[in-house]
Amino acid sequence: MAIGPPVLGLLALLLTLVTCERQLTPSERKIVSDAFLKTFQMSQVPQIRKPRSEVDIPDFMIEQYREQTGLDVDTTNFRKPGAFTGHSNTLTTFPGKLLKHPGTMVKKGTIVEDQTVLQFDFQFDPKDNDMQAAILKVYWKPFLSIKRKSGSFRAKVSDLLKLGHDRDSQIFSPLDSKKIHHRDSELDEGWYEFDVTGAVERWLEQSPQRTRLLIEKSRMKVKGYSKDVGVLAQGSFQNPHLMVFSESSAHKARRERRSPRNKPKRAKHRRRLRRSYPCERQSMFVDFADVGWNDWIVAPAGYNAYMCVGECRFPLPDHANATNHAVVQTLVNSVTPNAVPQACCVPTDTSPISMLYLNEYSKVVLKNYQDMVVEGCGCR
């Protein structure tokens, strides 16, 4: 699929600037910036509330970005094993705040909590993004102790509708649970994920002010203790993050246009990479620092978009990756060049890129953008 006119215009401008190897003028920077904003489906450059150096980029988001850059060509969907992320092409994270709970107990100088309440500053626009799935990612930190009891417990996550002074006065809706072992720090400690899609769906439909989640620890079944009493696992849940997978409206519209029932027949070998002269693919590196966007784009610093350069003259060689129409047009052009123009050397196959950036709320977002890298060129 050829890249759309806005991007083609941007690439042509960038080609000129790269060839000249000079700094962008203010007007040129404005043109490039506007073209990129349209490509990235943004109305304006995010106004970051604080410097990027002061924003904590979660390690798991960086790891997720690394995974996304290895996606197959032609897909911008997130692949999250065990999660129904659907056609998501955007991942937004919301750091959680640990709230003090009245039920906190102190046992022999050690704080022991059977409940953990999380509050999220949830700001999400459902008009342009269709939420597909939501995951709570939280770190379990066990307390080191010589008298550590061995066993296992279940961590249960619920949508907290009403916060009370004890469990009986709370109103909550169970969501997900995970079994956590309590043997030693190497086996216990680490990240755990819980499906909280139901809670986020409620937040979007109802009041976004009650955006709280509750984590409860069941008592461990330990040898030598009554089943009714049990032992409370010593440790705490830390560094909570809410991961929301969504599909942008533009991505959904493009996906529906590309569905098999709407897709026209194409040349059988459209995906074959063509780099032969005269119509060929050449390198063209896009540096986000050139337009002053390195303050909110975390990764990549730039990328090689490539471009298609060359002429489509008659007779077209077999490796020109030309359509039948391009062959006929080139033939007519060779006979009457003033009546019919030459076929154009254009992208015939493209691939997406993944971009990790900060939005206007200084939230970390990972998004995939379609048709950003030229993979093949041909005469059309």
Tab-separated table of C-alpha atoms in Angstrom:
chain	number	residue	atom	x	y	z
A	1	MET	CA	0.000	0.000	0.000
A	2	ALA	CA	1.341	3.410	-0.929
A	3	ILE	CA	1.872	6.018	1.733
A	4	GLY	CA	-0.756	8.774	1.758
A	5	PRO	CA	-0.235	12.270	0.295
A	6	PRO	CA	0.507	14.015	3.640
A	7	VAL	CA	3.339	11.629	4.384
A	8	LEU	CA	4.629	11.701	0.803
A	9	GLY	CA	4.833	15.477	0.985
A	10	LEU	CA	6.688	15.235	4.287
A	11	LEU	CA	9.144	12.693	2.894
A	12	ALA	CA	9.794	14.846	-0.152
A	13	LEU	CA	10.587	17.820	2.086
A	14	LEU	CA	12.808	15.724	4.330
A	15	LEU	CA	14.627	14.388	1.282
A	16	THR	CA	15.473	17.930	0.248
A	17	LEU	CA	16.659	18.854	3.724
A	18	VAL	CA	18.753	15.711	4.125
A	19	THR	CA	20.381	16.296	0.742
A	20	CYS	CA	21.221	19.876	1.642
A	21	GLU	CA	22.444	18.852	5.130
A	22	ARG	CA	21.412	22.093	6.830
A	23	GLN	CA	19.376	23.217	9.826
A	24	LEU	CA	15.622	23.591	9.468
A	25	THR	CA	14.268	27.120	9.211
A	26	PRO	CA	11.296	28.003	11.477
A	27	SER	CA	8.862	27.760	8.560
A	28	GLU	CA	10.279	24.409	7.444
A	29	ARG	CA	10.118	23.082	10.983
A	30	LYS	CA	6.469	24.163	11.172
A	31	ILE	CA	5.663	22.316	7.921
A	32	VAL	CA	7.409	19.154	9.078
A	33	SER	CA	5.832	19.362	12.542
A	34	ASP	CA	2.312	19.786	11.128
A	35	ALA	CA	2.814	16.865	8.754
A	36	PHE	CA	4.037	14.620	11.564
A	37	LEU	CA	1.130	15.635	13.803
A	38	LYS	CA	-1.321	14.621	11.092
A	39	THR	CA	0.525	11.346	10.594
A	40	PHE	CA	0.533	10.649	14.357
A	41	GLN	CA	-3.174	11.581	14.617
A	42	MET	CA	-2.499	14.437	17.042
A	43	SER	CA	-4.030	17.901	17.053
A	44	GLN	CA	-1.013	19.510	18.710
A	45	VAL	CA	2.335	18.743	20.297
A	46	PRO	CA	1.816	17.443	23.863
A	47	GLN	CA	2.509	20.155	26.426
A	48	ILE	CA	4.543	18.212	28.971
A	49	ARG	CA	3.883	19.387	32.525
A	50	LYS	CA	7.378	18.585	33.718
A	51	PRO	CA	10.765	17.832	32.108
A	52	ARG	CA	11.128	14.372	30.621
A	53	SER	CA	14.077	13.722	32.935
A	54	GLU	CA	11.689	13.962	35.902
A	55	VAL	CA	9.159	11.490	34.472
A	56	ASP	CA	9.647	7.914	35.589
A	57	ILE	CA	9.571	5.556	32.596
A	58	PRO	CA	8.626	2.108	33.958
A	59	ASP	CA	11.076	-0.639	33.067
A	60	PHE	CA	8.266	-2.875	31.850
A	61	MET	CA	7.182	-0.199	29.372
A	62	ILE	CA	10.706	-0.077	27.971
A	63	GLU	CA	10.667	-3.875	27.740
A	64	GLN	CA	7.255	-3.769	26.046
A	65	TYR	CA	8.663	-1.295	23.517
A	66	ARG	CA	11.518	-3.670	22.781
A	67	GLU	CA	9.043	-6.451	22.189
A	68	GLN	CA	6.922	-4.297	19.902
A	69	THR	CA	9.799	-3.338	17.634
A	70	GLY	CA	10.040	-6.997	16.683
A	71	LEU	CA	6.433	-7.231	15.438
A	72	ASP	CA	5.659	-8.850	12.086
A	73	VAL	CA	5.269	-6.534	9.113
A	74	ASP	CA	1.737	-5.216	8.558
A	75	THR	CA	0.530	-5.521	12.170
A	76	THR	CA	0.237	-2.800	14.783
A	77	ASN	CA	-1.629	-4.950	17.290
A	78	PHE	CA	-0.154	-5.584	20.718
A	79	ARG	CA	0.546	-9.201	21.495
A	80	LYS	CA	-0.032	-9.767	25.202
A	81	PRO	CA	-0.248	-13.473	26.086
A	82	GLY	CA	-3.257	-14.192	28.298
A	83	ALA	CA	-4.865	-10.794	27.730
A	84	PHE	CA	-7.643	-10.074	25.259
A	85	THR	CA	-6.032	-6.970	23.784
A	86	GLY	CA	-7.877	-7.351	20.472
A	87	HIS	CA	-6.777	-4.870	17.825
A	88	SER	CA	-5.073	-2.528	20.291
A	89	ASN	CA	-2.396	-0.286	18.849
A	90	THR	CA	-1.985	2.005	21.879
A	91	LEU	CA	-0.772	1.259	25.396
A	92	THR	CA	-1.169	3.942	28.070
A	93	THR	CA	0.097	3.602	31.642
A	94	PHE	CA	-1.301	5.271	34.751
A	95	PRO	CA	0.856	5.110	37.894
A	96	GLY	CA	-1.084	4.260	41.028
A	97	LYS	CA	-0.951	5.768	44.479
A	98	LEU	CA	-0.913	3.589	47.590
A	99	LEU	CA	-3.529	4.769	50.083
A	100	LYS	CA	-3.209	4.211	53.803
A	101	HIS	CA	-5.788	1.794	55.083
A	102	PRO	CA	-7.330	1.939	58.580
A	103	GLY	CA	-6.979	-1.835	58.862
A	104	THR	CA	-3.173	-1.702	58.898
A	105	MET	CA	-1.705	-3.840	61.651
A	106	VAL	CA	1.669	-3.631	63.364
A	107	LYS	CA	3.050	-6.923	64.583
A	108	LYS	CA	6.369	-6.952	66.442
A	109	GLY	CA	7.497	-3.758	64.732
A	110	THR	CA	6.568	-5.004	61.240
A	111	ILE	CA	3.721	-3.486	59.261
A	112	VAL	CA	1.368	-6.202	58.078
A	113	GLU	CA	-1.509	-5.376	55.728
A	114	ASP	CA	-4.173	-7.757	54.543
A	115	GLN	CA	-5.533	-5.087	52.193
A	116	THR	CA	-3.908	-2.616	49.821
A	117	VAL	CA	-5.920	0.246	48.335
A	118	LEU	CA	-4.729	1.796	45.061
A	119	GLN	CA	-5.879	5.136	43.666
A	120	PHE	CA	-5.339	6.077	39.995
A	121	ASP	CA	-5.356	9.451	38.283
A	122	PHE	CA	-7.295	8.009	35.353
A	123	GLN	CA	-7.579	10.418	32.406
A	124	PHE	CA	-8.670	8.650	29.249
A	125	ASP	CA	-10.550	9.893	26.186
A	126	PRO	CA	-12.912	7.141	24.942
A	127	LYS	CA	-14.014	9.234	21.949
A	128	ASP	CA	-10.824	8.633	19.974
A	129	ASN	CA	-9.741	5.403	21.671
A	130	ASP	CA	-11.673	2.169	22.025
A	131	MET	CA	-10.527	0.464	25.230
A	132	GLN	CA	-9.777	-3.233	24.635
A	133	ALA	CA	-8.194	-4.452	27.879
A	134	ALA	CA	-6.753	-3.199	31.163
A	135	ILE	CA	-4.095	-4.820	33.332
A	136	LEU	CA	-2.896	-3.976	36.822
A	137	LYS	CA	0.849	-4.508	37.080
A	138	VAL	CA	2.184	-4.476	40.636
A	139	TYR	CA	5.394	-5.527	42.368
A	140	TRP	CA	5.235	-7.943	45.319
A	141	LYS	CA	8.002	-7.252	47.862
A	142	PRO	CA	8.194	-9.893	50.624
A	143	PHE	CA	9.689	-8.966	53.983
A	144	LEU	CA	12.873	-10.843	54.741
A	145	SER	CA	12.693	-12.693	58.015
A	146	ILE	CA	14.582	-15.544	59.682
A	147	LYS	CA	11.293	-16.881	61.004
A	148	ARG	CA	9.716	-16.715	57.603
A	149	LYS	CA	6.796	-19.109	57.205
A	150	SER	CA	6.580	-21.201	54.033
A	151	GLY	CA	3.370	-21.605	52.126
A	152	SER	CA	1.314	-19.828	49.504
A	153	PHE	CA	-1.494	-17.303	49.371
A	154	ARG	CA	-3.816	-15.747	46.827
A	155	ALA	CA	-3.722	-12.082	45.932
A	156	LYS	CA	-7.243	-10.982	44.993
A	157	VAL	CA	-7.909	-7.752	43.092
A	158	SER	CA	-11.306	-6.041	43.153
A	159	ASP	CA	-12.925	-2.878	41.846
A	160	LEU	CA	-13.388	-0.818	45.019
A	161	LEU	CA	-16.756	0.948	44.774
A	162	LYS	CA	-16.831	2.235	48.336
A	163	LEU	CA	-13.950	2.575	50.785
A	164	GLY	CA	-14.832	1.663	54.376
A	165	HIS	CA	-13.046	1.311	57.717
A	166	ASP	CA	-13.172	-2.467	57.490
A	167	ARG	CA	-14.020	-5.184	54.994
A	168	ASP	CA	-17.643	-5.390	56.076
A	169	SER	CA	-18.274	-1.715	55.314
A	170	GLN	CA	-16.611	-1.834	51.896
A	171	ILE	CA	-18.362	-2.356	48.578
A	172	PHE	CA	-16.241	-4.043	45.941
A	173	SER	CA	-16.494	-6.243	42.866
A	174	PRO	CA	-13.961	-9.112	42.454
A	175	LEU	CA	-11.899	-9.052	39.259
A	176	ASP	CA	-8.920	-11.420	39.263
A	177	SER	CA	-6.611	-13.394	41.556
A	178	LYS	CA	-3.120	-14.875	41.450
A	179	LYS	CA	-1.410	-17.529	43.563
A	180	ILE	CA	1.843	-16.299	45.129
A	181	HIS	CA	4.300	-18.601	46.876
A	182	HIS	CA	5.880	-17.605	50.160
A	183	ARG	CA	9.081	-19.620	50.364
A	184	ASP	CA	12.024	-17.298	49.742
A	185	SER	CA	12.619	-13.891	48.197
A	186	GLU	CA	13.956	-15.245	44.910
A	187	LEU	CA	10.811	-17.268	44.248
A	188	ASP	CA	8.308	-14.826	45.717
A	189	GLU	CA	9.491	-11.370	44.716
A	190	GLY	CA	8.560	-9.939	41.333
A	191	TRP	CA	5.918	-8.404	39.084
A	192	TYR	CA	2.375	-9.755	38.947
A	193	GLU	CA	-0.397	-8.863	36.507
A	194	PHE	CA	-4.164	-8.852	37.085
A	195	ASP	CA	-6.973	-8.423	34.579
A	196	VAL	CA	-8.947	-5.317	35.621
A	197	THR	CA	-10.782	-4.680	32.352
A	198	GLY	CA	-14.155	-4.788	34.111
A	199	ALA	CA	-13.174	-1.998	36.497
A	200	VAL	CA	-11.919	0.317	33.757
A	201	GLU	CA	-15.076	-0.293	31.729
A	202	ARG	CA	-17.091	0.885	34.744
A	203	TRP	CA	-14.855	3.922	35.184
A	204	LEU	CA	-15.488	4.921	31.575
A	205	GLU	CA	-19.249	4.440	31.863
A	206	GLN	CA	-19.713	5.949	35.318
A	207	SER	CA	-17.852	8.397	37.519
A	208	PRO	CA	-14.133	8.595	36.762
A	209	GLN	CA	-13.538	9.851	40.314
A	210	ARG	CA	-13.907	6.438	41.936
A	211	THR	CA	-10.893	4.909	40.274
A	212	ARG	CA	-9.703	2.648	43.069
A	213	LEU	CA	-8.602	-0.956	43.160
A	214	LEU	CA	-8.343	-3.238	46.167
A	215	ILE	CA	-5.743	-5.988	46.656
A	216	GLU	CA	-6.459	-8.537	49.371
A	217	LYS	CA	-4.137	-11.227	50.671
A	218	SER	CA	-5.697	-14.499	51.747
A	219	ARG	CA	-4.178	-16.175	54.773
A	220	MET	CA	-1.653	-18.903	54.044
A	221	LYS	CA	-2.262	-22.525	54.812
A	222	VAL	CA	0.801	-23.445	56.839
A	223	LYS	CA	1.556	-26.777	58.458
A	224	GLY	CA	0.983	-26.639	62.220
A	225	TYR	CA	-1.629	-23.863	62.022
A	226	SER	CA	-5.386	-24.208	62.014
A	227	LYS	CA	-7.034	-23.911	58.601
A	228	ASP	CA	-9.413	-21.319	60.038
A	229	VAL	CA	-6.580	-19.120	61.376
A	230	GLY	CA	-3.714	-19.424	58.921
A	231	VAL	CA	-0.783	-17.040	58.642
A	232	LEU	CA	-0.775	-13.658	56.934
A	233	ALA	CA	2.013	-13.383	54.342
A	234	GLN	CA	4.448	-10.656	55.274
A	235	GLY	CA	5.198	-8.257	52.455
A	236	SER	CA	3.720	-5.406	50.465
A	237	PHE	CA	2.543	-4.577	46.966
A	238	GLN	CA	4.520	-1.694	45.499
A	239	ASN	CA	4.906	0.432	42.352
A	240	PRO	CA	1.416	-0.190	40.891
A	241	HIS	CA	0.721	0.702	37.277
A	242	LEU	CA	-2.488	0.473	35.293
A	243	MET	CA	-1.891	-0.599	31.675
A	244	VAL	CA	-4.736	0.280	29.288
A	245	PHE	CA	-4.721	-1.234	25.809
A	246	SER	CA	-6.832	0.622	23.249
A	247	GLU	CA	-7.386	1.025	19.529
A	248	SER	CA	-7.419	4.510	18.031
A	249	SER	CA	-10.333	5.466	15.784
A	250	ALA	CA	-7.985	6.060	12.856
A	251	HIS	CA	-6.415	2.622	13.291
A	252	LYS	CA	-9.857	0.993	13.456
A	253	ALA	CA	-11.051	2.754	10.303
A	254	ARG	CA	-7.923	1.733	8.430
A	255	ARG	CA	-8.187	-1.858	9.659
A	256	GLU	CA	-11.806	-2.084	8.497
A	257	ARG	CA	-10.866	-0.739	5.076
A	258	ARG	CA	-8.182	-3.426	4.878
A	259	SER	CA	-10.489	-6.284	5.863
A	260	PRO	CA	-10.765	-9.092	3.267
A	261	ARG	CA	-14.292	-8.107	2.252
A	262	ASN	CA	-13.161	-4.532	1.503
A	263	LYS	CA	-9.723	-5.299	0.105
A	264	PRO	CA	-9.360	-5.135	-3.696
A	265	LYS	CA	-7.333	-7.716	-5.557
A	266	ARG	CA	-3.645	-6.875	-5.718
A	267	ALA	CA	-0.666	-8.105	-7.638
A	268	LYS	CA	0.417	-11.528	-6.369
A	269	HIS	CA	3.963	-10.440	-5.562
A	270	ARG	CA	3.211	-7.076	-3.920
A	271	ARG	CA	5.264	-7.919	-0.806
A	272	ARG	CA	8.416	-8.780	-2.650
A	273	LEU	CA	11.184	-6.327	-1.835
A	274	ARG	CA	12.412	-4.391	-4.872
A	275	ARG	CA	15.604	-2.380	-4.785
A	276	SER	CA	16.652	-2.500	-8.418
A	277	TYR	CA	17.545	0.469	-10.563
A	278	PRO	CA	16.056	2.690	-11.941
A	279	CYS	CA	13.097	2.551	-9.507
A	280	GLU	CA	14.577	1.628	-6.133
A	281	ARG	CA	14.401	2.111	-2.380
A	282	GLN	CA	16.947	4.447	-0.820
A	283	SER	CA	17.760	5.375	2.776
A	284	MET	CA	16.166	8.433	4.412
A	285	PHE	CA	16.631	8.920	8.157
A	286	VAL	CA	14.094	10.957	10.112
A	287	ASP	CA	15.497	12.592	13.264
A	288	PHE	CA	12.846	13.810	15.731
A	289	ALA	CA	15.339	16.234	17.247
A	290	ASP	CA	15.248	18.202	13.986
A	291	VAL	CA	11.683	19.275	14.751
A	292	GLY	CA	12.314	19.728	18.483
A	293	TRP	CA	10.337	16.675	19.589
A	294	ASN	CA	13.047	14.882	21.542
A	295	ASP	CA	11.672	16.395	24.776
A	296	TRP	CA	8.511	14.245	24.684
A	297	ILE	CA	9.387	11.314	22.423
A	298	VAL	CA	11.222	8.770	24.554
A	299	ALA	CA	12.024	6.281	21.800
A	300	PRO	CA	13.042	6.035	19.072
A	301	ALA	CA	15.255	9.085	18.634
A	302	GLY	CA	14.662	8.673	14.918
A	303	TYR	CA	14.079	5.996	12.323
A	304	ASN	CA	14.898	5.151	8.722
A	305	ALA	CA	11.726	5.795	6.736
A	306	TYR	CA	13.365	5.013	3.357
A	307	MET	CA	12.021	6.425	0.088
A	308	CYS	CA	11.379	5.385	-3.487
A	309	VAL	CA	13.542	7.072	-6.129
A	310	GLY	CA	13.922	6.451	-9.852
A	311	GLU	CA	12.087	6.460	-13.143
A	312	CYS	CA	9.721	4.023	-14.777
A	313	ARG	CA	10.776	3.991	-18.421
A	314	PHE	CA	9.753	1.606	-21.172
A	315	PRO	CA	10.507	-1.248	-21.369
A	316	LEU	CA	9.948	-2.034	-17.723
A	317	PRO	CA	12.138	-4.874	-16.419
A	318	ASP	CA	10.517	-7.793	-14.614
A	319	HIS	CA	11.939	-6.609	-11.309
A	320	ALA	CA	10.196	-3.206	-11.566
A	321	ASN	CA	7.274	-4.607	-9.518
A	322	ALA	CA	4.856	-2.861	-11.866
A	323	THR	CA	1.113	-3.333	-12.223
A	324	ASN	CA	-0.451	-4.130	-15.582
A	325	HIS	CA	-1.780	-0.580	-15.696
A	326	ALA	CA	1.722	0.823	-15.150
A	327	VAL	CA	3.039	-1.333	-18.001
A	328	VAL	CA	0.343	-0.030	-20.363
A	329	GLN	CA	0.872	3.569	-19.215
A	330	THR	CA	4.617	3.295	-19.739
A	331	LEU	CA	4.086	1.832	-23.199
A	332	VAL	CA	1.738	4.666	-24.224
A	333	ASN	CA	4.161	7.220	-22.752
A	334	SER	CA	6.979	5.846	-24.895
A	335	VAL	CA	4.853	6.474	-28.006
A	336	THR	CA	3.232	9.786	-27.038
A	337	PRO	CA	5.232	11.257	-24.099
A	338	ASN	CA	3.372	14.586	-24.216
A	339	ALA	CA	-0.038	12.960	-23.887
A	340	VAL	CA	0.534	10.489	-21.068
A	341	PRO	CA	2.982	10.882	-18.156
A	342	GLN	CA	5.330	8.161	-16.974
A	343	ALA	CA	4.275	5.757	-14.267
A	344	CYS	CA	5.513	6.780	-10.818
A	345	CYS	CA	8.069	5.064	-8.580
A	346	VAL	CA	6.147	4.725	-5.312
A	347	PRO	CA	6.063	2.586	-2.154
A	348	THR	CA	4.308	-0.733	-2.722
A	349	ASP	CA	4.838	-2.218	0.725
A	350	THR	CA	5.182	-0.508	4.098
A	351	SER	CA	5.613	-1.451	7.749
A	352	PRO	CA	4.771	0.200	11.093
A	353	ILE	CA	6.977	1.681	13.807
A	354	SER	CA	6.471	1.716	17.573
A	355	MET	CA	6.839	4.983	19.449
A	356	LEU	CA	7.190	5.487	23.207
A	357	TYR	CA	6.216	9.004	24.244
A	358	LEU	CA	4.714	11.239	26.938
A	359	ASN	CA	1.213	12.623	26.430
A	360	GLU	CA	-0.140	15.952	27.666
A	361	TYR	CA	-0.682	14.450	31.136
A	362	SER	CA	2.936	13.239	31.339
A	363	LYS	CA	1.659	9.651	31.107
A	364	VAL	CA	3.796	7.122	29.294
A	365	VAL	CA	2.211	5.925	26.040
A	366	LEU	CA	3.354	3.200	23.652
A	367	LYS	CA	1.724	3.386	20.236
A	368	ASN	CA	2.173	1.695	16.872
A	369	TYR	CA	1.846	3.709	13.653
A	370	GLN	CA	1.009	2.150	10.314
A	371	ASP	CA	2.768	2.789	6.982
A	372	MET	CA	5.817	4.591	8.400
A	373	VAL	CA	8.648	2.617	6.776
A	374	VAL	CA	8.950	1.832	3.065
A	375	GLU	CA	9.690	-1.858	2.555
A	376	GLY	CA	9.316	-2.080	-1.231
A	377	CYS	CA	9.084	0.187	-4.273
A	378	GLY	CA	7.540	-0.266	-7.702
A	379	CYS	CA	6.044	1.454	-10.731
A	380	ARG	CA	2.405	2.453	-10.424
